[in-house]
Amino acid sequence: NAGVTQTPKFQVLKTGQSMTLQCAQDMNHEYMSWYRQDPGMGLRLIHYSVGAGITDQGEVPNGYNVSRSTTEDFPLRLLSAAPSQTSVYFCASRGRDRGTSPLHFGNGTRLTVT
Amino acid sequence: AQKITQTQPGMFVQEKEAVTLDCTYDTSDPSYGLFWYKQPSSGEMIFLIYQGSYDQQNATEGRYSLNFQKARKSANLVISASQLGDSAMYFCAMREGPYFGNEKLTFGTGTRLTIIP
């Protein structure tokens, strides 16, 4: 029972490099989202998707792109990495309901940009 | 103004004692949901408990209960009979407004709970 799977677990980038954080879920959840966690700031929403082909911006979208071509996958792209993007990134999903269902989180990706 | 405020950066509690983690929230929307998550040192986010704004009773899940005081806009997490495995970071979060398609959860800054043997 995999749930939400994120890869890689750790990544080091140089400033200006690009990369894609992968996220896949096997629970047939319609809703998927990306959060970043920084010390002392809790988790902040980057982008989210309410279904295949539909994405929208969250609180801190600048410097990130997303797409949702399938229900299962929701990759997060860093276009040109900056040190300010050093963070722990979490992908999450939930089923479609009245909103009472909690988010299921992946185990996170720790990204360092030098 | 902060939408979710957790005023206790860290707490130390003796094993087997009950502990209350504070959370206050700010919203003008009559429809909202409140969540508590646990983050152990291994880093994963674990859902603990949910309270809806229209729920008449306080939510309970095993040793976890939510002390929901709507007029005071507080949603404190109570852990009964604490265990060493309860040592972790705890986050309070809120989802506001129409539920369908609303994916934004606002998180507090967390409380680090340490259980002392």
Coordinates of C-alpha atoms in Angstrom, one line a residue, chain B residues 22 31 35 42 48 79 98 101 103 105:
Chain B
D22 CA -2.7 25.2 21.9
S31 CA -17.5 27.0 7.1
F35 CA -6.8 19.5 11.4
S42 CA 11.7 10.9 10.7
L48 CA -4.4 12.9 13.9
I79 CA -3.2 13.9 24.3
P98 CA -16.5 26.1 0.3
G101 CA -12.1 22.3 -4.8
E103 CA -7.3 22.7 -1.4
L105 CA -4.6 24.3 4.1

